[in-house]
Phi, psi and omega in degrees: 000145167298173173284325259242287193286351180270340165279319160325321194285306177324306193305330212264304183298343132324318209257306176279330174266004149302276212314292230279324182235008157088034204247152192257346157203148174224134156288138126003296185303320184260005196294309182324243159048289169227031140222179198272145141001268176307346151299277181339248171021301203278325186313327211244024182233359174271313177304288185291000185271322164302311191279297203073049163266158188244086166209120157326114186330309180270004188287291176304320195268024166286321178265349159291354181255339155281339153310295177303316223270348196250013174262135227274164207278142174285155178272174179115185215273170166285118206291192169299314188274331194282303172313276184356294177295352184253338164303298213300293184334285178316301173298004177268127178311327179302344168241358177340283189291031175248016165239025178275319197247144170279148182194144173299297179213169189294347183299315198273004176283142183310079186317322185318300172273352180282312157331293190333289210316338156113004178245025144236187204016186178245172232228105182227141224249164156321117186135315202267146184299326157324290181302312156311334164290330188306305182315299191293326185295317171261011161074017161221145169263122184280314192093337160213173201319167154230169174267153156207132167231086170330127180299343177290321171313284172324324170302277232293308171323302186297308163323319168271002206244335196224314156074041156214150201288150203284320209303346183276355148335089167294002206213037173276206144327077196247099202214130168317143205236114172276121194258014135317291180256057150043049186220155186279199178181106183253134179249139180204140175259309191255124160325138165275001191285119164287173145253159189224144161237148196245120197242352181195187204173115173232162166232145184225082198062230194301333231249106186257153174236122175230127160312188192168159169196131162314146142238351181297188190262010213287338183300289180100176188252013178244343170301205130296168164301179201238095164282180166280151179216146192262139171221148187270121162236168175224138181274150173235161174355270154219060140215176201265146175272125139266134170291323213187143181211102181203157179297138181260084179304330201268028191276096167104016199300153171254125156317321203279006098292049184218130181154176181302095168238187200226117156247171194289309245261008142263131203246343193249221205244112183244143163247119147331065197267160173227173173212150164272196195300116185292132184274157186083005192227084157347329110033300191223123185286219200262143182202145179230172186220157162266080176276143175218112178049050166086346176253127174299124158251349140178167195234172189219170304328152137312136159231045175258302178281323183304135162293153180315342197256332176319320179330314231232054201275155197238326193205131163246125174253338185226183144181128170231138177241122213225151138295088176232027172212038150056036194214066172009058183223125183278130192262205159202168169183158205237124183259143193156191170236134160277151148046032153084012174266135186283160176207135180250093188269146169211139211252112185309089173302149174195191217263324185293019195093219180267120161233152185313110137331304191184168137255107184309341202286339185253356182283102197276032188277328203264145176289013187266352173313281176302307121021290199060015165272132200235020161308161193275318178329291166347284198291348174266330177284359187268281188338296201253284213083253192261001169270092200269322176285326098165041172257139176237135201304349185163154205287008161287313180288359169262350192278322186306304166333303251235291145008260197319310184315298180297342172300309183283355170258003180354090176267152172251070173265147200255129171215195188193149158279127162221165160264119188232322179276190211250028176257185176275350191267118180304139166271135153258172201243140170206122208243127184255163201277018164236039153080351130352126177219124199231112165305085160268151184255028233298137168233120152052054155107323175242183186269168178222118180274142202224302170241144126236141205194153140313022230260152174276072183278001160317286169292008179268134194258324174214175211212111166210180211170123198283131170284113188070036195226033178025042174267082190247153208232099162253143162261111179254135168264143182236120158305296167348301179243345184097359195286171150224161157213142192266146189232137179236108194262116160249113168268086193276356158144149162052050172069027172256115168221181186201108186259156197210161182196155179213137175230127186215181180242138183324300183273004185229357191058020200271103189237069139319126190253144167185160190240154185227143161233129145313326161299296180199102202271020181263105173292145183239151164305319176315330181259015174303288169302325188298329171286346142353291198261359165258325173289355162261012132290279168001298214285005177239002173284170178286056262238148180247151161257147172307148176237291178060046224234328184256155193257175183296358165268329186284016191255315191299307187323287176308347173224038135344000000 
C-alpha cells in the first residue's frame, strides 16, 4: 500500500467502527473485542471496494498495530505502572544509593554513601589477600569482613549511572585505596539501603521529575523526619541517568517561622523552616531546618547530639539566629515552653551544626531570669549588652567572652593560654565536661576555632603541644590491645586540619603508621610511607603539657 491510502485505511475502519458500535475511541487491539468477526469483515470489504484495495484483512490489521506500536510516548504526568517501574529501579540495591545524598548535580553527590548503600564491590572475610592488605595498611585487624570497590567498577558505575565521569567528583570516595589491586577498601557493617515509594511523577521527552519518599527504617526514629524529595533522571538508551536529587523542605512547613533569612556562614539564598510536632511519633517536638539553595545546612535540635526532652519543644514563640560566641557565625535562640515551663535555649554554630548551651530560663546568673522576661531581646542585651555585633577589640575581650559564656551554663569547663599558632598572641584551649576540646584563636575582631574534636581525656595519657608551630600531640592507651597510639594534630586555621597517628605496643615494638587528612582523606601508599617519615619529623619537636587548670574567672583574671 502507499502511504497516502494506509492513512486513509487507518482513518476509514475508525471512522466506521465508532458509527458501527457508538465507541468515542477504539485501538486496533481492541476492535476484535467489540465487534463480532462478521461485522470486521463486512466493514472491511466495504473498505477496499471504496478504497479499491488488494489488501487482506489480517494484512491490514497486522500493519495497523505496527502504527500504534510506532506512535511516541505522550509527555505529561505518570501512570501507576509507569512509577512502579523507577520504585522497582530505585529498591534495587545497585542503584539504591544514588538517592542516599542530596545534590543540584551528580558531580556533587556523596560517594561515601551512594557505596554504603551496598550496590557497588564486594565483601571480603580474614583470609583473602585483600583483607590482609587492608589490615596491614591500617594497622587493625577488624575481625570481620570489608568492602573493596574496584576502582574500574567505580568509574564505570558513575558513568552509566550519571552520566559524568568520577574523576568530576566533588565528593568521592574517602576510603583507603590499596594500589595492589587498584581498589578502595572499608570496613563498614550496616547497610545505607532505604526503601522507596514513588508517589506522582511527569515527563518531558527523555527527562522524568519523580516525587518520592523513603519508608524504610534506615533513618531511625531519633532521626530527622522523612520528607519527600523530588529526583530528576534521563532515560539514556534503557537505562535511568539522575540528574538531580533534593529535598521538598517546605512540605508540611509551619509559617510562622518559616521564610528567608540572611546569616554570615551563607551565602546563597537561606531559609528557616520550621515543623510542628510530627503526628503519631511521641519522638518529636517542634523542629526547625537551615537551607541554603535547597541544601541542609543544619538542623535543630540535632538528634544526633540532643538528649530526649530537647526533642520536645511543646511551644515556640520567637527564634533568631545572631552571632553570640563571637566567631562572626550565626548562632541561635529560641524562647518558648517545654511541659508548660519557659525556656531560653541558646544553641551554638559550628561547622558540624547546632548543639546546645544551655537554657538561659534556668539559669539564676542570667538577668532574663530575674526579669521574668523570657525574650530573645532580653536574652541578647544579657549575651552582647552593648556589642550588638559581638566583634571585639582585641582576643583578651573575646576570649573574657567565651569565659562568661561557659560560666552562665555552669558547667565545668576547664582552659589554659598557650601559644599555639606562630603570632605572639595566646591561644585559648577549653576543654568541656563531655570531653569537647576547642583551640581558639583572634582574628580581625572574632574568635577562629584552630580545633574541635572529641577526645577521651580519661585514656589520653598526655596532652601536648609545640609552642607557635599550630601543632598538638595526644597519647591515647588502649586497654583493649594494651597498645598506644599518638594522634599528631596539624592546624592550619577555621577548623582545618591534617592529622597522622602512630600506633605501637611495648612489648613487641611493634609501630605501625599510617596518615589521614581532614582535608582528603583519601589514603594512598605512597602517603603511607610518607607518613613514616613526618611522624618521625613530629617526633623531635619540642613538646609543653596541656595544664587546663584554669576555670572561667581565672580566665578573667589572666587577662586582666
Amino acid at each position: 500500500m502507499k502511504n497516502a491510502k494506509r492513512i486513509a485505511l487507518l482513518a476509514m475502519v475508525g471512522a466506521l467502527a465508532c458509527t458501527t458500535v457508538g465507541c468515542k475511541a477504539i485501538t486496533v487491539s481492541s476492535l476484535d473485542e467489540k465487534l463480532e468477526d462478521t461485522i470486521l469483515e463486512s466493514l472491511w470489504d466495504l473498505i477496499k471496494d471504496m478504497l479499491d484495495l488488494d489488501v487482506e484483512l489480517e494484512e491490514a490489521q497486522e500493519y495497523l498495530e505496527t502504527l500504534e506500536e510506532e506512535v511516541p510516548e505522550e509527555n505529561g504526568q505518570l501512570s501507576a505502572e509507569e512509577l512502579k517501574e523507577f520504585q522497582d529501579h530505585f529498591n534495587q540495591e545497585e542503584f539504591n544509593g544514588l538517592l542516599a545524598t542530596d545534590y543540584h548535580k551528580p558531580e556533587d553527590m556523596e560517594w561515601e554513601l551512594v557505596v554504603y548503600s551496598g550496590g557497588i564491590g564486594y565483601k571480603v572475610e580474614d583470609g583473602a589477600s585483600e583483607y590482609d592488605a587492608y589490615c596491614q595498611f591500617s594497622g587493625y585487624d577488624f575481625g570481620k569482613p570489608i568492602i573493596i570497590v574496584p576502582k574500574n567498577d567505580l568509574e564505570e558505575f558513575a558513568k552509566v549511572n550519571t552520566g559524568v565521569d568520577y574523576s568530576a567528583a566533588t565528593k568521592p570516595l574517602k576510603e583507603a585505596f590499596l594500589e595492589d589491586f587498584d581498589a578502595y577498601a572499608f570496613y563498614h557493617v550496616d547497610s545505607l539501603y532505604r526503601t522507596y515509594e514513588f508517589t506522582e511523577g511527569t515527563k518531558d521527552g527523555d527527562t522524568y521529575t519523580l516525587t518520592y519518599k523513603s519508608t524504610g527504617e534506615a533513618e531511625g526514629e531519633d532521626e530527622e523526619r522523612i520528607l519527600p524529595k523530588q529526583v530528576v533522571v534521563k532515560k539514556v538508551d534503557d537505562n535511568y541517568q539522575v540528574v538531580s536529587n533534593l529535598t521538598l523542605w517546605e512540605t508540611d512547613a509551619n509559617p510562622a517561622h518559616t521564610g528567608e533569612i540572611s546569616i554570615p556562614q551563607c551565602t546563597g539564598t537561606c531559609k528557616l523552616v520550621q515543623y510542628n510536632p510530627a503526628e503519631g511519633n511521641a519522638n518529636k517536638g517542634i523542629e526547625f531546618r537551615v537551607i541554603e539553595d535547597d541544601l541542609l545546612v543544619a538542623k535543630l535540635p540535632d538528634y544526633t547530639y540532643a538528649d530526649k526532652d530537647e526533642r520536645l519543644w511543646t511551644e515556640v514563640d520567637d527564634i533568631q539566629l545572631f552571632d553570640f560566641t563571637g566567631d562572626n557565625k550565626a548562632d541561635a535562640v529560641i524562647t518558648g515552653k517545654k511541659d508548660g515551663k519557659p525556656y531560653v535555649g541558646l544553641y551554638k554554630y559550628d561547622n558540624d551544626g547546632f548543639s546546645k548551651m544551655t537554657d538561659l530560663a534556668n539559669k539564676t546568673s542570667a538577668n532574663a531570669k530575674a526579669k521574668n522576661d523570657y525574650s530573645i531581646d532580653c536574652a541578647k542585651e544579657f549575651l552582647l549588652g552593648d556589642n550588638k555585633e559581638c566583634k571585639f577589640a582585641d582576643y583578651k575581650e573575646a576570649y573574657a567572652h567565651i569565659a562568661h559564656l561557659a560560666e552562665l551554663t555552669e558547667d565545668d569547663y576547664k582552659f589554659e593560654l598557650a601559644l599555639i599558632n606562630d603570632d605572639d598572641e595566646p591561644e585559648l584551649v577549653q576543654l568541656s565536661p563531655n570531653n569537647l576540646l576547642n583551640i581558639f584563636t583572634f582574628k580581625d575582631g572574632h574568635v577562629e576555632t584552630l580545633l574541635c574534636d572529641y577526645y577521651l581525656f580519661d585514656s589520653c595519657i598526655i596532652k601536648e603541644f609545640v609552642e607557635k608551630a599550630n601543632f598538638v600531640l595526644f597519647t591515647n592507651y588502649h586497654e583493649r590491645n594494651g597498645g598506644y597510639e599518638n594522634e599528631y594534630v596539624i592546624l592550619e586555621g577555621d577548623e582545618e586540619y591534617e592529622i597522622y597517628y602512630k600506633e605501637w605496643n611495648e612489648e613487641t615494638a611493634d609501630n605501625p603508621s599510617y596518615a589521614s587528612s581532614y582535608k582528603d582523606d583519601v589514603s594512598r601508599e605512597d602517603d603511607h610511607v610518607a607518613s613514616q617519615e613526618k611522624i618521625s619529623e613530629l617526633d623531635q619537636q619540642i613538646f609543653q603539657d596541656f595544664q587546663l587548670n584554669l576555670s572561667p574567672s581565672d580566665v578573667y583574671s589572666a587577662l586582666k
